[in-house]
Short mmCIF file of C-alpha atoms in Angstrom, two decimals:
data_model
loop_
_atom_site.label_atom_id
_atom_site.label_comp_id
_atom_site.label_asym_id
_atom_site.label_seq_id
_atom_site.Cartn_x
_atom_site.Cartn_y
_atom_site.Cartn_z
CA MET N 34 148.25 216.70 10.10
CA GLU N 35 149.28 213.50 8.50
CA LYS N 36 152.29 211.97 9.18
CA ALA N 37 155.57 211.14 6.29
CA HIS N 38 155.95 207.52 7.40
CA GLY N 39 158.96 206.10 6.32
CA THR N 40 160.34 208.89 4.30
CA GLY N 41 163.59 208.47 5.79
CA GLN N 42 164.44 205.30 4.39
CA ALA N 43 162.56 204.88 1.26
CA PHE N 44 165.53 205.73 -0.55
CA GLY N 45 167.54 203.24 1.19
CA ARG N 46 165.28 200.32 0.70
CA ARG N 47 164.65 201.05 -3.10
CA ALA N 48 168.78 201.21 -3.51
CA VAL N 49 168.87 198.00 -1.39
CA LEU N 50 166.95 196.21 -4.22
CA ARG N 51 169.93 197.01 -7.17
CA SER N 52 170.00 193.37 -7.66
CA SER N 53 166.31 192.24 -7.86
CA LEU N 54 165.72 195.32 -9.82
CA ALA N 55 168.04 194.37 -12.14
CA VAL N 56 165.92 190.78 -12.45
CA ALA N 57 163.03 192.80 -12.77
CA GLY N 58 164.07 194.84 -15.72
CA ALA N 59 162.96 192.30 -18.32
CA ALA N 60 158.91 192.27 -19.20
CA ALA N 61 158.97 188.82 -18.85
CA LEU N 62 161.71 185.67 -17.64
CA PRO N 63 161.26 182.26 -20.04
CA PRO N 64 158.77 180.56 -20.10
CA LEU N 65 157.23 178.58 -17.21
CA ALA N 66 158.36 175.43 -17.40
CA ALA N 67 159.49 173.18 -14.83
CA ALA N 68 163.05 173.67 -13.81
CA ALA N 69 165.29 171.09 -16.24
CA PRO N 70 167.34 168.48 -14.02
CA ALA N 71 170.57 169.84 -12.40
CA GLN N 72 172.68 168.12 -15.33
CA ALA N 73 171.50 169.97 -18.07
CA LEU N 74 171.60 173.43 -17.22
CA SER N 75 175.58 175.18 -16.63
CA GLY N 76 177.02 177.79 -14.95
CA ARG N 77 175.49 178.60 -11.37
CA PRO N 78 171.96 178.63 -9.70
CA SER N 79 170.00 181.58 -10.33
CA ALA N 80 166.82 183.43 -8.62
CA ASP N 81 165.47 185.00 -11.71
CA TRP N 82 162.16 184.65 -9.72
CA GLY N 83 162.51 187.42 -7.18
CA VAL N 84 161.97 186.99 -3.25
CA GLN N 85 159.58 187.39 -1.17
CA ALA N 86 159.09 188.13 2.71
CA GLY N 87 155.97 187.32 4.79
CA ASP N 88 154.11 186.83 8.18
CA VAL N 89 156.75 189.03 9.70
CA THR N 90 156.68 189.61 13.26
CA THR N 91 158.50 191.29 15.72
CA SER N 92 161.01 189.28 16.06
CA SER N 93 160.74 186.85 12.90
CA GLY N 94 160.03 186.83 9.15
CA LEU N 95 159.61 184.17 6.52
CA VAL N 96 162.20 184.57 3.16
CA TRP N 97 161.03 182.63 -0.33
CA VAL N 98 162.57 182.24 -3.15
CA ARG N 99 162.74 179.76 -6.56
CA SER N 100 165.58 178.47 -8.35
CA ASP N 101 166.31 177.29 -11.50
CA ARG N 102 167.08 173.92 -10.09
CA ARG N 103 168.44 172.16 -7.44
CA ALA N 104 170.30 174.41 -4.94
CA ARG N 105 170.84 175.13 -1.10
CA MET N 106 169.26 177.85 -0.30
CA VAL N 107 171.64 180.52 2.00
CA VAL N 108 169.81 184.03 3.25
CA GLU N 109 172.21 186.68 5.06
CA THR N 110 170.93 189.06 6.89
CA SER N 111 172.30 192.71 7.97
CA ALA N 112 171.40 196.02 9.41
CA THR N 113 172.78 197.85 6.57
CA GLU N 114 172.74 197.71 2.98
CA SER N 115 176.66 197.56 2.83
CA PHE N 116 176.15 194.05 4.07
CA ARG N 117 179.58 194.64 5.80
CA THR N 118 178.30 192.66 9.34
CA VAL N 119 175.75 189.66 8.01
CA ARG N 120 173.90 186.76 9.91
CA ARG N 121 173.77 183.78 7.99
CA TRP N 122 170.74 181.32 7.47
CA THR N 123 171.33 178.02 5.85
CA GLY N 124 167.82 177.31 4.17
CA PRO N 125 166.55 174.10 2.80
CA LEU N 126 168.03 171.99 -0.17
CA VAL N 127 165.26 173.17 -2.96
CA GLY N 128 164.22 170.58 -5.46
CA PRO N 129 161.46 169.29 -7.88
CA GLU N 130 159.01 168.29 -4.89
CA THR N 131 158.87 171.78 -4.10
CA ASP N 132 158.92 173.17 -7.65
CA PHE N 133 162.31 174.31 -6.85
CA THR N 134 160.63 176.87 -4.30
CA GLY N 135 162.15 177.33 -0.89
CA ARG N 136 161.09 179.37 2.58
CA THR N 137 163.66 180.40 5.12
CA ALA N 138 162.82 181.28 8.58
CA LEU N 139 164.51 183.71 10.42
CA ARG N 140 164.52 184.59 14.47
CA GLY N 141 165.84 186.25 17.04
CA LEU N 142 165.39 189.77 14.45
CA PRO N 143 165.55 192.90 16.31
CA PRO N 144 161.75 194.71 16.72
CA GLY N 145 161.10 197.82 14.98
CA GLU N 146 163.70 197.39 12.54
CA GLU N 147 164.83 197.23 8.74
CA ILE N 148 166.50 193.80 8.24
CA HIS N 149 168.42 193.94 4.59
CA TYR N 150 168.18 190.06 3.52
CA ARG N 151 169.78 188.66 0.04
CA VAL N 152 169.15 185.12 -0.75
CA LEU N 153 171.87 182.83 -2.49
CA LEU N 154 171.78 179.95 -3.88
CA ALA N 155 174.69 177.26 -3.60
CA ASP N 156 175.48 174.50 -6.28
CA PRO N 157 174.53 171.91 -3.35
CA ASP N 158 177.74 169.25 -4.89
CA ASP N 159 180.18 172.43 -4.36
CA PRO N 160 178.75 175.19 -1.55
CA ARG N 161 181.12 177.18 -2.96
CA ARG N 162 179.48 177.75 -6.39
CA THR N 163 177.02 180.25 -5.65
CA GLY N 164 174.31 181.98 -7.92
CA ARG N 165 174.18 185.87 -8.12
CA PRO N 166 172.25 187.22 -4.83
CA VAL N 167 169.32 188.74 -5.04
CA TYR N 168 168.31 191.55 -2.45
CA GLY N 169 165.30 192.64 -0.32
CA THR N 170 164.32 194.16 3.01
CA PHE N 171 161.07 194.18 5.44
CA ARG N 172 160.57 195.92 8.91
CA THR N 173 160.33 193.74 11.90
CA ALA N 174 156.95 194.66 13.20
CA PRO N 175 157.81 197.60 16.49
CA ALA N 176 157.46 196.09 20.40
CA LEU N 177 156.75 200.03 21.33
CA ARG N 178 153.67 202.36 19.88
CA LYS N 179 155.38 203.40 15.98
CA ASP N 180 153.17 204.58 13.32
CA VAL N 181 152.08 201.69 10.81
CA ARG N 182 151.07 201.93 7.43
CA PHE N 183 149.83 198.87 5.32
CA VAL N 184 147.84 198.48 2.01
CA TRP N 185 145.69 195.56 1.06
CA SER N 186 143.24 194.33 -2.26
CA GLY N 187 142.84 191.08 -4.03
CA ASP N 188 142.00 189.88 -7.16
CA LEU N 189 144.39 189.08 -9.46
CA ALA N 190 144.72 188.18 -13.46
CA GLY N 191 141.06 187.25 -13.44
CA GLN N 192 138.52 187.37 -16.31
CA GLY N 193 141.45 186.60 -18.88
CA TRP N 194 143.23 190.07 -17.93
CA GLY N 195 146.67 188.99 -17.37
CA ILE N 196 149.52 191.05 -17.91
CA ASN N 197 149.76 193.78 -20.19
CA PRO N 198 152.73 194.65 -21.72
CA ASP N 199 151.13 197.35 -23.55
CA ARG N 200 150.22 199.03 -20.31
CA GLY N 201 153.37 198.35 -18.07
CA GLY N 202 152.02 194.94 -16.42
CA TYR N 203 150.83 195.17 -13.07
CA ARG N 204 151.30 198.88 -12.34
CA ILE N 205 148.94 198.91 -8.99
CA PHE N 206 151.78 197.71 -7.51
CA GLU N 207 154.08 200.15 -8.02
CA GLN N 208 151.82 202.61 -7.08
CA MET N 209 151.55 200.78 -3.46
CA ARG N 210 155.33 200.32 -3.02
CA ARG N 211 156.00 203.72 -3.04
CA LEU N 212 153.92 203.89 -0.07
CA ASP N 213 156.43 201.96 1.40
CA PRO N 214 154.33 200.16 3.37
CA ASP N 215 154.94 197.86 6.68
CA PHE N 216 153.26 195.17 4.88
CA PHE N 217 150.48 193.78 2.09
CA LEU N 218 147.42 192.35 2.52
CA CYS N 219 146.03 190.02 -0.33
CA SER N 220 142.30 189.23 0.38
CA GLY N 221 142.55 185.91 -1.66
CA ASP N 222 142.09 185.27 -5.55
CA ASN N 223 145.92 185.55 -5.82
CA VAL N 224 145.35 183.71 -9.07
CA TYR N 225 142.59 182.67 -10.97
CA ALA N 226 143.51 179.08 -11.66
CA ASP N 227 139.95 178.82 -13.14
CA ASN N 228 140.39 181.35 -15.96
CA PRO N 229 142.91 180.75 -18.75
CA ILE N 230 144.72 183.97 -20.26
CA ALA N 231 144.69 183.99 -23.71
CA PRO N 232 147.23 186.00 -26.01
CA SER N 233 144.78 188.72 -26.43
CA VAL N 234 140.99 190.12 -26.30
CA VAL N 235 139.09 192.26 -28.47
CA LEU N 236 137.91 194.99 -26.72
CA PRO N 237 134.27 196.88 -27.15
CA ASP N 238 135.82 199.61 -28.86
CA GLY N 239 138.27 197.11 -31.80
CA SER N 240 141.53 197.94 -29.96
CA THR N 241 143.19 194.97 -28.75
CA TRP N 242 144.33 193.50 -25.32
CA ARG N 243 147.40 191.81 -25.08
CA ASN N 244 148.61 189.32 -22.22
CA VAL N 245 152.05 187.78 -22.02
CA THR N 246 151.06 184.17 -21.66
CA THR N 247 152.44 180.34 -20.76
CA GLU N 248 151.20 176.95 -21.27
CA GLU N 249 149.95 176.53 -17.62
CA LYS N 250 147.92 179.20 -17.99
CA SER N 251 146.25 178.55 -21.72
CA LYS N 252 143.85 176.22 -19.99
CA VAL N 253 142.18 175.76 -16.58
CA ALA N 254 144.44 174.58 -13.76
CA GLU N 255 144.26 171.18 -12.78
CA THR N 256 146.94 169.17 -12.06
CA LEU N 257 149.65 170.33 -9.47
CA ALA N 258 151.64 171.10 -12.11
CA GLU N 259 149.35 173.61 -13.88
CA PHE N 260 148.13 174.84 -9.96
CA ARG N 261 151.97 175.83 -9.63
CA GLY N 262 152.38 177.61 -12.98
CA ALA N 263 149.13 179.62 -12.42
CA PHE N 264 151.23 180.81 -9.13
CA ARG N 265 154.19 181.55 -11.00
CA TYR N 266 152.64 183.02 -14.02
CA ASN N 267 152.31 186.39 -11.79
CA LEU N 268 155.56 186.86 -11.11
CA LEU N 269 156.43 187.35 -14.57
CA ASP N 270 155.46 190.79 -13.92
CA ALA N 271 158.66 193.17 -13.14
CA ASN N 272 156.17 195.45 -11.15
CA LEU N 273 155.36 192.38 -8.54
CA ARG N 274 158.52 191.17 -8.84
CA ARG N 275 160.04 194.38 -7.46
CA PHE N 276 156.88 195.24 -4.97
CA ASN N 277 158.05 191.62 -3.68
CA ALA N 278 161.42 192.74 -2.68
CA GLN N 279 160.30 195.73 -0.57
CA VAL N 280 157.41 194.98 1.05
CA PRO N 281 156.19 191.79 2.90
CA THR N 282 152.59 190.03 2.66
CA VAL N 283 150.29 188.73 4.65
CA VAL N 284 148.01 186.29 2.23
CA GLN N 285 145.17 184.50 2.12
CA TRP N 286 143.59 182.59 -0.48
CA ASP N 287 139.47 182.37 -1.76
CA ASP N 288 137.64 180.64 -4.36
CA HIS N 289 139.68 181.40 -7.16
CA GLU N 290 143.00 179.50 -6.28
CA VAL N 291 140.89 176.25 -7.05
CA HIS N 292 137.68 177.27 -9.03
CA ASN N 293 134.79 180.08 -8.94
CA ASN N 294 132.48 179.72 -5.42
CA TRP N 295 134.21 176.44 -4.71
CA TYR N 296 132.64 174.89 -1.26
CA PRO N 297 134.13 171.31 -0.04
CA GLY N 298 132.74 168.15 -0.93
CA GLN N 299 131.53 170.05 -4.63
CA ILE N 300 131.58 168.09 -7.86
CA LEU N 301 131.80 170.11 -10.58
CA ASP N 302 129.64 170.47 -13.20
CA ASP N 303 132.18 171.85 -15.94
CA ALA N 304 133.05 170.55 -19.32
CA ARG N 305 136.61 172.44 -18.79
CA TYR N 306 137.35 170.43 -15.94
CA ALA N 307 138.24 166.04 -16.43
CA GLU N 308 138.44 166.07 -12.81
CA LYS N 309 135.59 166.92 -11.64
CA ARG N 310 136.17 166.29 -7.60
CA VAL N 311 136.82 170.07 -6.14
CA ASP N 312 138.58 168.37 -2.90
CA VAL N 313 141.44 166.90 -5.23
CA LEU N 314 141.89 170.19 -7.13
CA SER N 315 141.50 172.38 -3.74
CA ALA N 316 144.50 170.16 -2.46
CA ARG N 317 146.63 170.58 -5.01
CA SER N 318 146.08 174.44 -5.32
CA LEU N 319 146.96 174.50 -1.41
CA ARG N 320 149.88 173.04 -2.07
CA ALA N 321 151.37 174.93 -4.66
CA PHE N 322 149.90 178.04 -2.98
CA THR N 323 152.33 177.10 0.56
CA GLU N 324 155.25 176.43 -1.80
CA TYR N 325 154.88 180.14 -3.51
CA PHE N 326 153.83 182.25 -0.75
CA PRO N 327 155.98 182.95 2.84
CA VAL N 328 152.60 181.40 5.03
CA SER N 329 153.94 181.29 8.81
CA THR N 330 151.26 178.24 9.57
CA HIS N 331 152.17 175.76 6.55
CA ARG N 332 154.88 173.93 8.20
CA PRO N 333 155.42 169.63 7.57
CA ASP N 334 154.60 169.47 11.46
CA ALA N 335 151.42 171.61 11.83
CA ASP N 336 147.99 171.18 10.11
CA GLY N 337 148.77 173.06 7.33
CA ARG N 338 145.57 175.88 7.79
CA VAL N 339 145.84 179.36 6.65
CA TYR N 340 144.14 181.46 9.41
CA ARG N 341 145.98 182.74 11.89
CA VAL N 342 146.99 185.77 13.59
CA LEU N 343 149.88 188.10 13.32
CA ARG N 344 150.91 190.57 15.96
CA HIS N 345 152.40 193.74 14.68
CA GLY N 346 153.08 195.59 17.71
CA PRO N 347 151.10 197.32 20.47
CA LEU N 348 148.72 199.04 17.99
CA LEU N 349 147.73 196.37 15.73
CA ASP N 350 146.98 192.31 15.11
CA VAL N 351 145.36 190.73 12.01
CA PHE N 352 143.00 187.92 12.05
CA VAL N 353 144.00 186.41 8.56
CA LEU N 354 140.25 184.14 8.00
CA ASP N 355 139.51 181.19 5.80
CA MET N 356 136.06 181.97 5.10
CA ARG N 357 136.51 178.91 1.71
CA THR N 358 138.08 175.68 3.48
CA TYR N 359 135.68 174.95 6.31
CA ARG N 360 132.42 176.62 4.63
CA ASN N 361 129.26 173.91 4.10
CA ALA N 362 127.50 174.33 1.21
CA ASN N 363 126.24 177.20 -1.22
CA SER N 364 122.69 177.36 -0.64
CA PRO N 365 119.60 179.82 -0.25
CA GLY N 366 121.01 180.55 3.08
CA ARG N 367 117.58 180.14 4.65
CA GLN N 368 118.68 177.27 7.58
CA PRO N 369 117.46 178.24 11.03
CA ASP N 370 120.52 176.63 12.58
CA ASP N 371 123.71 176.85 10.99
CA SER N 372 126.74 175.62 13.69
CA GLN N 373 128.94 175.16 10.29
CA GLY N 374 128.41 178.40 8.15
CA ILE N 375 130.92 179.89 6.59
CA LEU N 376 134.33 179.36 8.86
CA GLY N 377 133.61 176.27 10.74
CA ALA N 378 133.38 175.54 14.47
CA ARG N 379 136.79 175.12 15.01
CA GLN N 380 137.77 178.38 12.96
CA LEU N 381 135.29 180.61 14.56
CA ARG N 382 136.48 179.05 18.15
CA TRP N 383 139.62 180.00 17.44
CA LEU N 384 138.64 183.51 16.14
CA LYS N 385 136.74 184.18 19.67
CA ARG N 386 139.46 183.10 21.45
CA GLU N 387 142.07 184.86 19.95
CA LEU N 388 140.41 188.39 19.95
CA SER N 389 139.53 187.93 23.27
CA ARG N 390 143.20 187.81 24.09
CA SER N 391 144.28 190.45 21.77
CA ARG N 392 145.61 193.29 23.61
CA ALA N 393 146.30 195.32 20.75
CA VAL N 394 144.43 198.98 20.20
CA TRP N 395 143.51 197.61 16.44
CA LYS N 396 142.60 194.47 15.92
CA VAL N 397 141.61 194.02 11.57
CA ILE N 398 139.84 191.18 10.50
CA ALA N 399 141.01 190.06 6.98
CA ALA N 400 138.10 188.14 5.60
CA ASP N 401 138.05 186.83 2.00
CA MET N 402 134.77 187.89 1.62
CA PRO N 403 132.52 190.74 2.93
CA LEU N 404 129.46 190.56 5.46
CA GLY N 405 126.31 192.23 4.34
CA LEU N 406 127.41 192.63 0.42
CA VAL N 407 124.88 190.00 -1.51
CA VAL N 408 127.41 187.76 -3.42
CA THR N 409 125.04 184.99 -5.63
CA ASP N 410 126.02 181.44 -6.62
CA GLY N 411 123.46 181.01 -9.69
CA PRO N 412 119.63 181.90 -9.38
CA VAL N 413 118.94 180.97 -5.79
CA ASN N 414 122.10 180.49 -4.05
CA PHE N 415 124.83 182.46 -2.49
CA GLU N 416 128.19 182.66 -2.03
CA ALA N 417 128.80 184.77 0.96
CA VAL N 418 127.26 185.25 4.28
CA ALA N 419 124.42 187.61 3.20
CA GLN N 420 121.49 186.44 1.34
CA GLY N 421 118.95 189.37 0.58
CA ASP N 422 116.83 188.44 3.27
CA PRO N 423 116.66 192.15 6.01
CA GLY N 424 115.00 189.40 8.59
CA ALA N 425 116.77 187.57 11.57
CA PRO N 426 120.36 185.73 11.03
CA LEU N 427 119.18 183.05 9.07
CA GLY N 428 122.48 180.62 7.42
CA ARG N 429 125.54 181.68 7.79
CA GLU N 430 124.62 184.71 9.09
CA LEU N 431 123.99 182.97 12.04
CA GLN N 432 127.86 182.44 12.82
CA ILE N 433 128.58 185.89 12.02
CA ALA N 434 125.97 187.09 14.48
CA GLU N 435 127.29 184.64 17.37
CA LEU N 436 130.76 186.39 16.53
CA LEU N 437 129.34 189.79 16.72
CA ARG N 438 127.59 188.96 19.92
CA HIS N 439 130.63 187.80 21.65
CA ILE N 440 132.92 190.88 20.19
CA LYS N 441 130.20 192.81 22.31
CA HIS N 442 130.07 190.81 25.36
CA GLN N 443 133.65 190.34 25.35
CA ARG N 444 134.41 194.23 25.32
CA ILE N 445 136.69 194.04 22.20
CA THR N 446 137.56 197.01 20.99
CA GLY N 447 138.75 198.36 17.77
CA THR N 448 137.59 195.95 15.44
CA VAL N 449 137.92 196.53 11.72
CA TRP N 450 136.67 194.03 8.77
CA LEU N 451 138.74 194.60 5.56
CA THR N 452 137.80 192.45 2.31
CA ALA N 453 137.82 192.53 -1.45
CA ASP N 454 136.14 189.47 -3.26
CA VAL N 455 133.60 191.76 -5.60
CA HIS N 456 135.80 193.53 -7.64
CA TYR N 457 134.93 197.05 -6.82
CA THR N 458 136.02 199.75 -3.80
CA SER N 459 133.22 200.80 -1.04
CA ALA N 460 132.89 201.58 2.72
CA GLN N 461 129.93 200.16 5.11
CA HIS N 462 128.99 201.14 8.58
CA TYR N 463 127.18 198.55 10.24
CA ASP N 464 124.72 199.75 13.10
CA PRO N 465 122.29 197.87 15.51
CA ALA N 466 120.15 200.56 15.30
CA ARG N 467 119.80 200.02 11.33
CA ALA N 468 119.90 196.22 11.77
CA ALA N 469 117.23 193.42 12.88
CA PHE N 470 120.01 191.82 14.70
CA LYS N 471 120.76 194.48 17.50
CA ASP N 472 123.25 192.59 19.67
CA PHE N 473 126.24 193.43 18.78
CA ALA N 474 128.63 196.81 18.43
CA PRO N 475 128.92 199.06 15.00
CA PHE N 476 132.02 198.67 13.22
CA TRP N 477 133.00 199.52 9.80
CA GLU N 478 134.05 197.36 6.38
CA PHE N 479 135.79 198.34 4.09
CA VAL N 480 136.28 196.57 0.47
CA SER N 481 138.71 197.19 -2.13
CA GLY N 482 139.98 195.82 -5.55
CA PRO N 483 140.53 194.72 -7.75
CA LEU N 484 144.52 194.16 -8.46
CA ASN N 485 144.46 193.37 -12.25
CA ALA N 486 141.16 191.80 -12.87
CA GLY N 487 137.40 192.53 -14.57
CA GLY N 488 135.40 195.51 -12.39
CA PHE N 489 132.15 194.52 -11.73
CA PRO N 490 128.77 196.66 -10.81
CA ALA N 491 127.86 197.24 -6.60
CA VAL N 492 125.68 194.28 -5.32
CA LYS N 493 122.89 195.10 -2.78
CA LEU N 494 123.72 195.28 0.71
CA ASP N 495 121.57 192.93 2.97
CA GLY N 496 120.19 194.70 6.13
CA THR N 497 120.25 191.82 8.79
CA PHE N 498 123.27 193.77 10.10
CA GLY N 499 122.29 196.79 9.27
CA PRO N 500 124.41 198.26 6.88
CA GLU N 501 124.92 201.78 5.42
CA GLN N 502 127.65 202.73 2.43
CA PRO N 503 128.42 206.00 2.62
CA PHE N 504 131.08 205.52 -0.36
CA VAL N 505 130.94 203.13 -3.33
CA ARG N 506 132.89 203.28 -6.69
CA ALA N 507 132.17 200.52 -9.09
CA PRO N 508 131.82 200.12 -12.93
CA ALA N 509 128.16 200.15 -14.42
CA THR N 510 129.22 197.57 -16.79
CA ALA N 511 130.15 194.37 -16.06
CA ASN N 512 133.81 192.96 -16.09
CA VAL N 513 135.69 196.40 -17.41
CA PRO N 514 138.99 195.40 -18.16
CA PRO N 515 142.21 197.11 -16.18
CA GLY N 516 142.88 200.84 -16.99
CA GLN N 517 139.24 201.71 -17.39
CA GLY N 518 138.98 203.18 -13.55
CA SER N 519 137.94 199.86 -12.23
CA GLN N 520 141.43 198.70 -10.31
CA PHE N 521 141.67 199.58 -6.60
CA PHE N 522 143.73 199.29 -3.56
CA GLY N 523 142.96 200.29 0.13
CA GLU N 524 145.73 201.89 2.65
CA VAL N 525 145.73 201.97 6.48
CA ALA N 526 147.38 204.01 8.24
CA ILE N 527 147.94 203.98 12.38
CA ASP N 528 148.89 206.76 14.16
CA ALA N 529 151.24 205.75 17.03
CA GLU N 530 150.54 209.09 19.21
CA GLY N 531 146.79 209.37 19.28
CA GLY N 532 146.25 205.96 17.91
CA GLU N 533 143.89 206.73 15.04
CA LEU N 534 143.33 204.24 12.25
CA THR N 535 142.77 205.82 9.08
CA VAL N 536 141.48 203.82 5.66
CA ARG N 537 142.03 205.75 2.27
CA LEU N 538 140.22 203.63 -0.10
CA ARG N 539 142.40 204.91 -3.66
CA ASP N 540 142.49 203.82 -7.66
CA GLU N 541 145.05 202.40 -9.45
CA ASP N 542 147.24 205.53 -10.13
CA GLY N 543 147.26 205.98 -6.25
CA ALA N 544 144.38 208.99 -6.26
CA VAL N 545 142.80 208.73 -2.68
CA LEU N 546 139.33 208.29 -3.25
CA PHE N 547 137.52 208.28 0.33
CA THR N 548 139.24 208.56 3.88
CA LYS N 549 137.69 207.53 7.42
CA VAL N 550 139.72 208.62 10.67
CA LEU N 551 138.32 206.16 13.11
CA GLN N 552 139.01 206.81 16.95
CA PRO N 553 140.42 203.92 19.10
CA GLY N 554 137.87 203.07 21.63
CA ARG N 555 135.21 204.75 20.65
CA VAL N 556 132.18 202.76 19.85
CA GLY N 557 129.35 203.44 17.36
CA GLN N 558 131.83 205.51 15.05
#
């Protein structure tokens, strides 16, 4: 029997979002121009873009906000939605250097508890003058065994399919919010910096798809201001702002935060771009990414990496990978020796070390690209790990083979791979009995997405690691718009009593398409 999760607190969590819901009630916010100088604005600072929490642990979390002017960020937390007793956290002074965004780290929180918070923006010249508070909630990770539920997906506002007011915007976020998950894992392509959003698109049946549009999203992103505008665009959607106020995020990035299929050192052959150096574009995008998401590994005194591990109590560790920043160039993938691969040597060492240290029952490896699905980049090159040759590992497969071998030989149990990227949903079981490379233990990989982007047909499987695909749901034609059975998300639930992990692949309306229950410590399931 399935256990209800959070049913006793869901109403309270929704009720506490009264301010955020009021903000979210409008179909769209003002145009995405940079905030005006303080002297040009009357009244008090405003946080119309909502709030977010991210990278929540047993005792900490990051809270994000964006102001409409220079302001001091202040966060107040409480154990109850009445805020009768509060703890105050003084955050940064936000200004134009961060596009008026700010993050405040909350530390010393109680484990496994509901945290109610509100963000106030104070006039830096008169701290008594504060704007209307914006409310949010999150649950800290438990210190003891407790049911866990989270959702994952990726790919937002792709292929020109933006916020369509006629269909209620990004409706999928409302379906995910209703599940009241502990967190949301976004598997990359949070924005499509290389895909402009036009006011309308004529559909094959002659009808018209309408988009909310902005100046920054009218072209590909090249400048820092345009990348900031791309990340800001999604926050125009009321469903997403409401979701952010209730569900903390674990976010990673992939290619479309910069340009389709990019890799370090690439020089673009794209007439839309005046700036051809992808290293310049990716640096600008990463800065905007870290300004617009609460990511714990991006601090002034750190190395600014996206990859990290989030420990969610004794049942779950989430290993967030960056398969974009450290990869080698896309190629036919037939190299017999490839130490850089898709992760880079340093990230691979980190991943092996942290997997070996993990004592969690389940170890979710959050990959921004699938392992055994053949994702191409042009007629001869390949974009992901697999390259269509079902034989012994070559190219980037060599690095994955090394990792899988390490997991087996170190007796690391409970690994599950989650990803998005391909714009459909599927389940793959990898088994050495079917594989050309046999020195690994069987495991599962689950694919979901897109959130709001074009749906695409399924790609082929590569037999190197012995994948079998018991489920796939994908459109028959390319670039199927949202609303035509082409949008998906996944749900993971871990039972505290028995430790079973249940994966459900769902469609945009929340219907369960496929379910798989995995038992802890069992090999070859």
